[in-house]
XYZ file of C-alpha atoms in Angstrom:
634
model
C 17.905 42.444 -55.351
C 17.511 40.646 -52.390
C 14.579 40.592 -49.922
C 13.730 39.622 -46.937
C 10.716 37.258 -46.394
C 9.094 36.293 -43.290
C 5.710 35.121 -41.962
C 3.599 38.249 -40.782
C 1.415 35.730 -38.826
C 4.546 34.763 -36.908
C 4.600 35.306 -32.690
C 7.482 37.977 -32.313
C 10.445 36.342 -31.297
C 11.770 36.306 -27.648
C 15.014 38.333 -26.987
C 18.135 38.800 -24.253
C 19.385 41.332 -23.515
C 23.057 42.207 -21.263
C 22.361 45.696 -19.688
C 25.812 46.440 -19.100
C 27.988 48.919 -17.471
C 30.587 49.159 -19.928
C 28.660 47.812 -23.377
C 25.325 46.373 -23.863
C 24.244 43.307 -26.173
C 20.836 41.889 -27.291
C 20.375 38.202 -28.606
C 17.815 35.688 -29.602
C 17.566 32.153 -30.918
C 17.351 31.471 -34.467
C 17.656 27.520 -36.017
C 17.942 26.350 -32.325
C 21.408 28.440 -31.964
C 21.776 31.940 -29.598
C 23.823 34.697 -31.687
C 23.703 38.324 -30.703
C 22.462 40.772 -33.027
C 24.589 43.619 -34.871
C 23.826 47.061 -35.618
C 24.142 48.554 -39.412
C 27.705 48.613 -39.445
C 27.985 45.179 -38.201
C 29.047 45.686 -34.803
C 27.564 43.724 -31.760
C 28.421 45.853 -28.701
C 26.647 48.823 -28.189
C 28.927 51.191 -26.063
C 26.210 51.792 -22.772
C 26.028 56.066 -23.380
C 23.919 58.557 -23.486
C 24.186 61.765 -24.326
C 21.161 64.740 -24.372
C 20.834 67.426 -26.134
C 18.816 70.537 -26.605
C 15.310 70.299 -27.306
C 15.224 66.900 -26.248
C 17.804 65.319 -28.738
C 18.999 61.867 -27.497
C 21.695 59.805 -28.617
C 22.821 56.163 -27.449
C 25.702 54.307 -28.249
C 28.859 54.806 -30.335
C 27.985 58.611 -31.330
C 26.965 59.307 -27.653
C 30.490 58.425 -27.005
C 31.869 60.472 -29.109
C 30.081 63.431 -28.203
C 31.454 62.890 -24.736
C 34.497 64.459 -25.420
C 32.970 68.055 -26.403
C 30.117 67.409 -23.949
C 30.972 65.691 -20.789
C 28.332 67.145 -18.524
C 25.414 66.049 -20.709
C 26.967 62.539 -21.463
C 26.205 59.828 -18.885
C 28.217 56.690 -18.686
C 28.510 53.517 -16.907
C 25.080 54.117 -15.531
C 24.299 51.146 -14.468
C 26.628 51.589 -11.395
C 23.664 53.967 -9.804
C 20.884 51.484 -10.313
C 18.630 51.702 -7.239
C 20.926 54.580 -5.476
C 20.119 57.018 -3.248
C 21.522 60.788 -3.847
C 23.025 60.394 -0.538
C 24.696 57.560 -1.139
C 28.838 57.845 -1.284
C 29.077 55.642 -3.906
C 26.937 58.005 -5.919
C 29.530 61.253 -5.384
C 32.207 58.773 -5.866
C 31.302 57.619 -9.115
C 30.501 60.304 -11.395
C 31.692 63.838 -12.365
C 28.226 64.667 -13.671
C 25.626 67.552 -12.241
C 23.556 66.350 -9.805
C 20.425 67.670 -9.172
C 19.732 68.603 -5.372
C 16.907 66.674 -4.068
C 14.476 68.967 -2.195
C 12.044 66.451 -0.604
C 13.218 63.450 1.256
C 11.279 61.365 -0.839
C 13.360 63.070 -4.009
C 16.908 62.170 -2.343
C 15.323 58.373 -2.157
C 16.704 58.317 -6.148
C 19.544 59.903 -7.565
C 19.342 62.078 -10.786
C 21.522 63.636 -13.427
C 21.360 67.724 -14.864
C 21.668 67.147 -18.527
C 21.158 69.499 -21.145
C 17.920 71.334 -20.639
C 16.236 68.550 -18.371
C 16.807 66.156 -15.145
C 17.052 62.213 -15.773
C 17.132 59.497 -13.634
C 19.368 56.188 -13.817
C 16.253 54.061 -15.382
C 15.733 56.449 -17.458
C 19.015 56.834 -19.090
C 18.771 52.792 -18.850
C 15.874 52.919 -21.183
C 17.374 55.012 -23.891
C 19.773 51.977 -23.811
C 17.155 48.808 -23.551
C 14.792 51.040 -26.069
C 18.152 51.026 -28.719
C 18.925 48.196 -28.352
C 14.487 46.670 -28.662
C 14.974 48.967 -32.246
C 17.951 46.955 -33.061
C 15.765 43.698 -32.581
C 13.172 44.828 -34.440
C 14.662 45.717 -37.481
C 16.317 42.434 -37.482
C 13.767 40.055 -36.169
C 10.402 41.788 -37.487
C 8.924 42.096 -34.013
C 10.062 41.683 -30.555
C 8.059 39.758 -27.885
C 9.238 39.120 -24.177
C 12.893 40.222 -23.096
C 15.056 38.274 -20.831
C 17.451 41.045 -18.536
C 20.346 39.852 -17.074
C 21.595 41.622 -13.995
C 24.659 40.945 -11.282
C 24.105 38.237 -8.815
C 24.284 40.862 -6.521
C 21.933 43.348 -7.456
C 19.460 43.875 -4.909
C 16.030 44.142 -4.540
C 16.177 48.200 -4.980
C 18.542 47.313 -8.189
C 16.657 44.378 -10.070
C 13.404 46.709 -9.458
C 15.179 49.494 -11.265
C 16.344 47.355 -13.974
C 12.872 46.190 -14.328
C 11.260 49.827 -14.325
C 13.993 50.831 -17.105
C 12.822 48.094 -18.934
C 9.246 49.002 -18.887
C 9.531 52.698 -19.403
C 11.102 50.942 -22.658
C 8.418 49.669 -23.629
C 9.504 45.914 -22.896
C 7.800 42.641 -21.733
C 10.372 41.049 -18.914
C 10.086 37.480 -18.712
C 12.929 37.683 -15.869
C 16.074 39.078 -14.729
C 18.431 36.572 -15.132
C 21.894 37.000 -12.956
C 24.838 37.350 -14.959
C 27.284 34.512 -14.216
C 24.331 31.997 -14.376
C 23.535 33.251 -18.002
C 27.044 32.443 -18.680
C 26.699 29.410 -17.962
C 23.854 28.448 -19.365
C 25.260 29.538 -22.672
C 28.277 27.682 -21.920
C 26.624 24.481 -21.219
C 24.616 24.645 -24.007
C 27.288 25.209 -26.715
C 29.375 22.969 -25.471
C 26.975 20.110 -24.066
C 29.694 19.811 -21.406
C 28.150 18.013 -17.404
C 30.108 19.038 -14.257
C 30.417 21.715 -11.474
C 32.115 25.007 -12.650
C 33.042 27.940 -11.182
C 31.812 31.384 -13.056
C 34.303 34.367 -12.939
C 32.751 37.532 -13.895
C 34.000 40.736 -14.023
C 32.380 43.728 -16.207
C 32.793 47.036 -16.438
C 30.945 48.019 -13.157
C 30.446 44.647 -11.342
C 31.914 41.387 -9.900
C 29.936 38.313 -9.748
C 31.334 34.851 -8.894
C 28.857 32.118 -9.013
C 29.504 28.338 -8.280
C 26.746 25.820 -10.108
C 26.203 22.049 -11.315
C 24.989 21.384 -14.893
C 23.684 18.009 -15.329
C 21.815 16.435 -17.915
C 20.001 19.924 -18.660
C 19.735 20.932 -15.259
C 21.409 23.953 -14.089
C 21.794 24.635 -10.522
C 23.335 27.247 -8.733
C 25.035 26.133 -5.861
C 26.494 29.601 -4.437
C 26.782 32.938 -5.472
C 28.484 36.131 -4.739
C 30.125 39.098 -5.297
C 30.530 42.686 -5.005
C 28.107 45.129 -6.987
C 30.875 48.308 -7.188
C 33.937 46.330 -8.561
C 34.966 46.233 -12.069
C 36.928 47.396 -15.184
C 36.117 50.819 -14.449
C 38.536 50.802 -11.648
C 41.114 49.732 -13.755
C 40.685 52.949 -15.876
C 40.823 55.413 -12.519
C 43.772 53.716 -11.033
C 45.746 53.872 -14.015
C 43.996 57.432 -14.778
C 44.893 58.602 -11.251
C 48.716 57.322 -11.446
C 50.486 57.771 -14.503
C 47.390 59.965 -17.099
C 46.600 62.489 -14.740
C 50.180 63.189 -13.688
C 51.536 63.471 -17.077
C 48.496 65.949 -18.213
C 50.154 68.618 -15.809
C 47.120 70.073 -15.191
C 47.119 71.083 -11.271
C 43.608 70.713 -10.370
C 41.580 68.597 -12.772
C 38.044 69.644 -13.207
C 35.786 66.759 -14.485
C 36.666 67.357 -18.582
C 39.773 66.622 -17.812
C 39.437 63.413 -15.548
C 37.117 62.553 -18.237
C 40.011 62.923 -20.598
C 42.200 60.658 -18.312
C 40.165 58.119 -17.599
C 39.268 57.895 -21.728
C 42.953 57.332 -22.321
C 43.478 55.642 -19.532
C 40.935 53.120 -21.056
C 42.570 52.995 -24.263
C 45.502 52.218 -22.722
C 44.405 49.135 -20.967
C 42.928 47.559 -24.094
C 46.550 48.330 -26.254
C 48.048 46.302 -23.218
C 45.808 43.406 -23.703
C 47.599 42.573 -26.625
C 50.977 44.629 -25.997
C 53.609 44.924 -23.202
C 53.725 48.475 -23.916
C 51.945 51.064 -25.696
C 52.513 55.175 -26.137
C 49.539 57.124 -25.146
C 49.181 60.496 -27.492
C 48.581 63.446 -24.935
C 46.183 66.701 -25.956
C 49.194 68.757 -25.215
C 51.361 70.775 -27.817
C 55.104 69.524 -27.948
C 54.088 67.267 -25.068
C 55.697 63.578 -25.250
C 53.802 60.170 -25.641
C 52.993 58.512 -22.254
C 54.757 54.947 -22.394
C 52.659 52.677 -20.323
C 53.947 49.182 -20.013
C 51.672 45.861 -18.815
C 53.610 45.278 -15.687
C 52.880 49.129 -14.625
C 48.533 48.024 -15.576
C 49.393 44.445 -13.881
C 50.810 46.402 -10.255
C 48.073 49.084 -10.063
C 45.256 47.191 -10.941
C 46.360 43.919 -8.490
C 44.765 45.251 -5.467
C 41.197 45.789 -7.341
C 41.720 41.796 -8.806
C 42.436 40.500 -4.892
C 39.522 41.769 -3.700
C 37.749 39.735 -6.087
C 39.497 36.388 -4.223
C 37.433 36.539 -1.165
C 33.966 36.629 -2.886
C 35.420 33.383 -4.663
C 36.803 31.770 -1.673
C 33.137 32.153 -0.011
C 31.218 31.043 -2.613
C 33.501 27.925 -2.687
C 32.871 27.455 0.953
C 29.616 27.398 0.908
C 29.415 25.097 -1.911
C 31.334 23.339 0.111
C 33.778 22.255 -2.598
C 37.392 22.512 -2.812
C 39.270 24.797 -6.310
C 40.354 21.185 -7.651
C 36.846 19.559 -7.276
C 35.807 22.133 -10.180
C 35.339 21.505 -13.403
C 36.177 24.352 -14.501
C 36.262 28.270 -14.399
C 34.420 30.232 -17.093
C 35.579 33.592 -17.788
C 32.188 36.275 -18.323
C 32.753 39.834 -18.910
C 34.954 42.889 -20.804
C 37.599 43.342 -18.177
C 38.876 39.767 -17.983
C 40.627 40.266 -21.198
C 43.108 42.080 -19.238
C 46.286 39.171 -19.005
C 46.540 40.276 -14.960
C 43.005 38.991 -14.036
C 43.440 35.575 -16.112
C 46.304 34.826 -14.112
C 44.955 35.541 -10.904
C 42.165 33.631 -11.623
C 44.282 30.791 -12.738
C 46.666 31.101 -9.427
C 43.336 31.320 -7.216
C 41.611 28.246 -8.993
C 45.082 26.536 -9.701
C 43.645 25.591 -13.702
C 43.410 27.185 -16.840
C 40.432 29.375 -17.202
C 37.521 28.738 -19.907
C 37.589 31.539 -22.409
C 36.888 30.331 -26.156
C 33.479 31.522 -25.884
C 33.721 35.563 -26.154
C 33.723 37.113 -22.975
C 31.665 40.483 -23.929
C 28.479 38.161 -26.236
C 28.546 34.907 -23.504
C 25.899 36.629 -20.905
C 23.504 38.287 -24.133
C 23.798 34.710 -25.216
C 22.839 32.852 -22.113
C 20.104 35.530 -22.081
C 18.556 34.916 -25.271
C 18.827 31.078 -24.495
C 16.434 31.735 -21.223
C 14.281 33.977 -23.002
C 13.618 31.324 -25.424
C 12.807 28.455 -22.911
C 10.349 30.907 -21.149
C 8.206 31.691 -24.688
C 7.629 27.245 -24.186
C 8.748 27.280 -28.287
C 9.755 23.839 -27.434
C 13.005 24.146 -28.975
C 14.516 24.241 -25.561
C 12.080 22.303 -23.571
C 14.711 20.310 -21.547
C 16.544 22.954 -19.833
C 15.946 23.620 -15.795
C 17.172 26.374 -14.374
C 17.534 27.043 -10.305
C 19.127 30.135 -9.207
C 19.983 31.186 -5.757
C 19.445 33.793 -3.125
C 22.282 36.238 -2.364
C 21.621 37.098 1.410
C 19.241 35.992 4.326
C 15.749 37.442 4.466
C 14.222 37.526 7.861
C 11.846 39.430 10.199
C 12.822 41.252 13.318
C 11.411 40.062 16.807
C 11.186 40.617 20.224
C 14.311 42.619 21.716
C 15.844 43.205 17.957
C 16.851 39.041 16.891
C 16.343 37.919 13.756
C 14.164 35.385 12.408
C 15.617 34.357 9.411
C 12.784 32.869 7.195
C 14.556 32.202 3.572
C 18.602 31.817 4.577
C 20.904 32.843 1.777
C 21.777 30.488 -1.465
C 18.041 28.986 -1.219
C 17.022 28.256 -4.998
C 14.593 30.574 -5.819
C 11.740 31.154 -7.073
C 11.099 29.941 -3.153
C 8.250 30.034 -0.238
C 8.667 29.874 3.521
C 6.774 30.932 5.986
C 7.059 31.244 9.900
C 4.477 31.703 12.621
C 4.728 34.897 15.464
C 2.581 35.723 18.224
C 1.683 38.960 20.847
C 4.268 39.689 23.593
C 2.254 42.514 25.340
C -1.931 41.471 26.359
C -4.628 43.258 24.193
C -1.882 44.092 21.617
C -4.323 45.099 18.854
C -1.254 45.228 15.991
C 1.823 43.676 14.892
C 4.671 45.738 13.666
C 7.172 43.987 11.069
C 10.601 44.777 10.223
C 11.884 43.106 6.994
C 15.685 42.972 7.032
C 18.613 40.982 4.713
C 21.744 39.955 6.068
C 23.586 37.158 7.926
C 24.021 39.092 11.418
C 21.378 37.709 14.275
C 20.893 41.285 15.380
C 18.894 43.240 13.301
C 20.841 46.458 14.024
C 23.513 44.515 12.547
C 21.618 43.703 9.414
C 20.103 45.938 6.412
C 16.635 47.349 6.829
C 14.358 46.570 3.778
C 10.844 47.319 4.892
C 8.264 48.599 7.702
C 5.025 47.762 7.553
C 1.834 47.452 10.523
C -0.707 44.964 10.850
C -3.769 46.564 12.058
C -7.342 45.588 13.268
C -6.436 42.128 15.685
C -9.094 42.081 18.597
C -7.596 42.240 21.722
C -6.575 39.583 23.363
C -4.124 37.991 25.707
C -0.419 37.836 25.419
C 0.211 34.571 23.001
C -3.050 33.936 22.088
C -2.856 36.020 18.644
C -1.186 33.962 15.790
C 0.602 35.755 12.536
C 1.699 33.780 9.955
C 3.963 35.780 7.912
C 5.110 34.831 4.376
C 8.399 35.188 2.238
C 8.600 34.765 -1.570
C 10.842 35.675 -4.059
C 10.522 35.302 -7.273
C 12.389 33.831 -10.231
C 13.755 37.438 -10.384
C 15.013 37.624 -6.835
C 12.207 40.104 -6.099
C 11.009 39.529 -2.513
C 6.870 39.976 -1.346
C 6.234 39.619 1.670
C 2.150 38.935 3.516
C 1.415 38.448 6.675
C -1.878 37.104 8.085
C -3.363 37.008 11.625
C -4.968 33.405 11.863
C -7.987 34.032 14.025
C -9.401 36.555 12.199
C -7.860 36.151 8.854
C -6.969 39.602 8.541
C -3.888 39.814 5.249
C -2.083 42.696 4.947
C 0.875 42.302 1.618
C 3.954 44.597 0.544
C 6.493 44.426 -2.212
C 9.609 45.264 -1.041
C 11.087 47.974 -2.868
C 13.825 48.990 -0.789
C 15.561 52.937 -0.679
C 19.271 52.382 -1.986
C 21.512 49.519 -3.632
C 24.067 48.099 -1.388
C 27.285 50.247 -1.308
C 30.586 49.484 -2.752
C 31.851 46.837 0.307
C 28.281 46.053 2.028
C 27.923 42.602 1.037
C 30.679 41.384 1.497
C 30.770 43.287 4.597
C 27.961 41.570 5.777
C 29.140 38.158 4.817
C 32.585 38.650 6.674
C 31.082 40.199 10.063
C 28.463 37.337 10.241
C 31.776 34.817 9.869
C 33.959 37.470 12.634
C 31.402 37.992 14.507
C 29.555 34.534 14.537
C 30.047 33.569 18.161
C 29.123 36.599 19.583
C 25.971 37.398 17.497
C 24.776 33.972 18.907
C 25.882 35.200 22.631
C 23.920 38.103 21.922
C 20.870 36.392 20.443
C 20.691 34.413 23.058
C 21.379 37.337 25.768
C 18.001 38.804 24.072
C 15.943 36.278 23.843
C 16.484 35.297 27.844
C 15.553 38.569 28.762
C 12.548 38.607 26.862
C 11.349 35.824 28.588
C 12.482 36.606 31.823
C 10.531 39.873 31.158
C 7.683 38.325 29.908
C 7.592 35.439 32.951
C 7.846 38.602 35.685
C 5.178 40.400 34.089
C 2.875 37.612 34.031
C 3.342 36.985 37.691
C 2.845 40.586 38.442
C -0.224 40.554 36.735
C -1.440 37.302 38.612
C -0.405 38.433 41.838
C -2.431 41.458 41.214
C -5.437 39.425 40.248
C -5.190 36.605 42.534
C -3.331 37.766 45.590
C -6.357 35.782 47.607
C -5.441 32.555 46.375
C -1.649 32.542 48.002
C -0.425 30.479 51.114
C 0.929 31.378 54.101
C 4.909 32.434 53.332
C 3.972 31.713 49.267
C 4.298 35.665 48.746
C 7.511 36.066 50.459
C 9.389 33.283 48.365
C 7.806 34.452 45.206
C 8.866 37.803 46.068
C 12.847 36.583 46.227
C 12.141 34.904 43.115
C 11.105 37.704 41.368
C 13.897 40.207 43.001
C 16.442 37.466 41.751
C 14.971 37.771 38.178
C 14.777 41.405 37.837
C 18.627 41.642 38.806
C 19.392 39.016 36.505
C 17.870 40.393 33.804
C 20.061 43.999 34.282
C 23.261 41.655 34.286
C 24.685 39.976 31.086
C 24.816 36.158 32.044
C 22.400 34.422 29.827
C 22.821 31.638 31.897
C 21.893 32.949 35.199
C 18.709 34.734 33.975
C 17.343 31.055 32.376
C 18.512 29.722 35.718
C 16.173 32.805 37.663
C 12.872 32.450 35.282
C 12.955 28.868 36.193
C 13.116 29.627 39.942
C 10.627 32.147 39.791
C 8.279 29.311 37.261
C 8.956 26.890 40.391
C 8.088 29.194 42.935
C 4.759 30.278 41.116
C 3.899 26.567 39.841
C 1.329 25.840 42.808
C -0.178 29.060 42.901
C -0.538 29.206 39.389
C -2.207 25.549 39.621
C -4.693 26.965 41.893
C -5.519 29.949 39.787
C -6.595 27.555 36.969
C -8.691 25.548 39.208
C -10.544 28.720 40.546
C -10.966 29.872 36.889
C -12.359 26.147 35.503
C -14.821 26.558 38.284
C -15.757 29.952 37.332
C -16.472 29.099 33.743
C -18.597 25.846 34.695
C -20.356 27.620 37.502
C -24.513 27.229 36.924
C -23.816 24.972 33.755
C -24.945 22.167 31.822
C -22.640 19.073 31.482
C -23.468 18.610 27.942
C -23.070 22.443 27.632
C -19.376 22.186 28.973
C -18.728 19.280 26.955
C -19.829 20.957 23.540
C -17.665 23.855 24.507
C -14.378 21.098 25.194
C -15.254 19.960 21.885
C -15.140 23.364 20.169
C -12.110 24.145 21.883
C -10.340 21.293 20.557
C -11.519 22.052 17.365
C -10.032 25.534 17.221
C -6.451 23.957 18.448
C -6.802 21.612 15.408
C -7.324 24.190 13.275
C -4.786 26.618 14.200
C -2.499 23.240 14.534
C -3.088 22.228 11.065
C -1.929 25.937 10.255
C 0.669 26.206 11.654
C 2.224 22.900 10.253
């Protein structure tokens, strides 16, 4: 007999873990080497299922699978597609022929959820049954688990990675950090093969499509660009073919969802025959009824589309590398679905070289993971890896008249910091409103609303004088936090961005190809905004002074500031940028002596019955405060 011996004093050992759509894998480091870790029968993948039963019966896995056929309404599947989704969401309907419960709160329909069996679950939940497996798994193999490495797409958002990390909690699990996908690829890749050089990742799961372009030098791995689409994936493959050739040959008139559940299940077994086979015979349910023959070129012509939308995500991510397909490397292939012959050949007509696949597809992001996991414990046995990830999208702050500041612009390495200073538009504005929005439009209409929040409790003062200093950062997760503090009183008021929904199936790259269509007239627009803004502000201010100082004006000062203003004000209704800058400087010209004498009348005032040394203490202190907000601001 054989035992097992280990050190009970030992620290429990780091994993990684690949939360996937299709399959899930965990991994760790043992003798300085990642392998993933297999379940009593000796199998690796765990298929990512669940199915409930009565009285609160859960199973995960291979035997959830199974059960799917007799109970398709209390089996969930690829659940990881409805990660940070709303109930309201069309990807949500689109996705799933499972019970929905009907949210009866607003603040309910803010997360979708499943009827199952006797109960109502939630997609982190469900994702937790997996994790939780898959932590068991570890722990009879390892003795103890510590901290867990996840990896998620490159293009999960915020609302996404925050579910991810909630599933992983409700698990029971310690998350070091969500790690994207294609740059856990890599970093397995780099390490088991000790290759340098810039490479391309091509990865395409079950549920998701990640591209990611990054340098690996000397130990150093840094992501140059990423991108993407967080709805595209080997489950498509299974509904087109489903939808064109299963479905059809069921004869069934109107499919309810056991039977598209049928189709899409042979449908999927289908598409892995072909892998290895130009044609295979699918065995239909159906007395007397004849084998479907399926061949590869039918797969290759219905699932082209789906693969060519996957070119423009790589052509981007290229561009903003700003490298060319035959400065690369090479192209590392990351994920289930790229087994299928069609998608290595696109890749290798997009790229124009032979994709990198030795490495298995389905372990290479567990193994990345487990790698990261370990170098985060500080064991030391992989001390001299760096790793710099990017940001997906633009994070900025909506000002005046709806532009966008953009504070931390898209593909910044992250974890990252950057801050930008604001001020009042309107006098005795006691309170700042901020709007926190992602995307690569300068209108933020145009972009994607991730948080409200007010600033409260400023003194009143004039327009300009108050100073906010608002602050981005995003973590080595890709979680963003956001503070903002007024500087002459100090006042901090901090959020954590947990926005409503995931991006839909096209939004990103939506977003990413309406900033590029409609670059030259966002700018226009901007810059339409921002003149009449200031135009606004300029003819408010001289109302004001007017108002106040109407004693102070020359003979025939009133009626030429009165033009000047008129000329303004009809500016500002028209759409020439141009013309309004052109007015606000006329009506700044017309104003300039008058406002000269107003500031001589109110340096008077203030010295009026004082001491010199008095005034001068007062200069001093004034300068002082300029300094200080100076030094701030820098």
């Amino acid at each position: 007999m054989l035992f097992d011996i280990f050190d009970p004093k030992a620290a429990p050992r780091p994993i990684g873990i690949d939360l996937g759509t299709s399959n899930s894998l965990v991994a760790c480091v043992r003798d300085g080497r990642a392998a993933c870790l297999l379940d009593c029968d000796g199998a690796a993948l765990l298929p990512s299922v669940v199915h409930y039963g009565p009285h609160g019966r859960v199973v995960v896995g291979g035997d959830a699978a199974r059960l799917q056929g007799e109970h398709p309404e209390d089996t969930v599947t690829s659940v990881k597609r409805f990660m940070g989704r709303g109930a309201d969401d069309p990807e949500t309907r689109r996705l799933s022929s499972l019970r929905f419960a009907t949210p009866s709160t607003p603040e309910e329909a803010r997360v979708v959820r499943f009827c199952v069996a006797d109960r109502v679950v939630s997609p982190v939940e469900v994702s937790a049954e997996i994790l939780r497996t898959l932590a068991a798994r570890a722990r009879d193999e390892l003795n103890g688990v510590g901290g867990v490495v996840i990896t998620v797409p490159a293009y999960f958002d915020d609302a996404q990675r925050q579910a991810t990390k909630d599933a992983a909690r409700l698990a029971g699990l310690e998350v070091l950090r969500l790690l994207n996908e294609p740059t856990a690829a890599a970093l397995a890749y780099g390490l088991e093969k000790k290759q340098s050089g810039t490479f391309a990742v091509y990865d395409l799961g079950g549920g998701t499509f990640d591209v990611t372009v990054l340098r690996l030098d000397d130990g150093v791995f840094h992501v140059l660009a990423t991108g993407g689409d967080s709805a595209r994936g080997g489950d498509d493959f299974d509904r087109a073919l489903a939808e064109a050739r299963v479905l059809p040959a069921l004869g069934v008139a109107d499919p309810g969802p056991d039977v598209r559940r049928l189709a899409l299940d042979l449908a999927r077994q289908a598409k892995h025959a072909l892998t290895d086979h130009a044609e295979v015979e699918v065995a239909l349910p159906r007395d007397g009824a004849p084998a479907l023959v399926v061949t590869r070129a039918e797969l290759d012509g219905l699932v082209r589309p789906i693969i060519e939308r996957t070119g423009a995500a790589c052509r981007r991510a290229l561009r903003d590398a700003e490298l060319s397909p035959t400065e690369l490397t090479g192209v590392i292939l990351v994920g289930g679905a790229t087994r299928v012959p069609a998608v290595r050949a696109y890749v290798r007509e997009l790229f124009g070289t032979e994709p990198l696949c030795d490495l298995d597809p389905d372990q290479v992001v567990a193994l990345g993971a487990a790698a990261q996991a370990e170098l985060l414990a500080g064991d030391g046995a992989m001390d001299d890896v760096l790793l710099l990830d990017v940001l997906p999208l633009s994070l900025g702050i909506e000002t005046m008249g709806g532009v966008v500041d953009k504070i931390l612009p898209r593909n910044t390495t992250v974890p990252a910091e950057a801050r930008s200073t604001f001020t009042t538009y309107a006098d005795r504005q006691t309170g700042f409103e901020l709007h926190v929005v992602q995307g690569e439009r300068e209108l933020a209409a145009d972009c994607r609303s991730l948080a409200r929040f007010t600033l409260r409790g400023i003194p009143p003062m004039p327009a300009g004088m108050a100073r906010l200093e608002v602050t981005f950062s995003v973590d080595a997760d890709g979680l963003l936090h956001v503070s903002a503090r007024e500087l002459t009183t100090g006042l901090v008021q901090r959020v954590e961005v947990k926005p409503t929904y995931g991006l839909d199936d096209d939004a990103v790259e939506q977003m990413l190809l309406a900033a590029l269509d409609h670059g030259e007239d966002d700018l226009a627009a901007r810059r339409l905004v921002e003149e009449r803004v200031e135009g606004a502000r300029v003819a408010q201010a001289t109302r004001q002074a007017l108002a106040a100082d109407a004693a102070l004006l020359l003979p025939g000062e009133q009626a030429t500031i009165d033009a000047a203003m008129a000329a303004l004000v009809a500016a500002i209704d028209g759409d020439d940028a141009g013309r309004i800058h052109l007015a606000c400087e006329d009506l700044q010209r017309a104003t300039h002596a008058f406002a000269g004498r107003r500031m001589d009348a109110a340096i008077a005032a203030a010295i009026s019955g004082r001491q010199l040394g008095d005034v001068e203490r007062s200069v001093e202190g004034a300068k002082g405060v300029e300094a200080h907000l100076a030094a701030e601001r820098s």
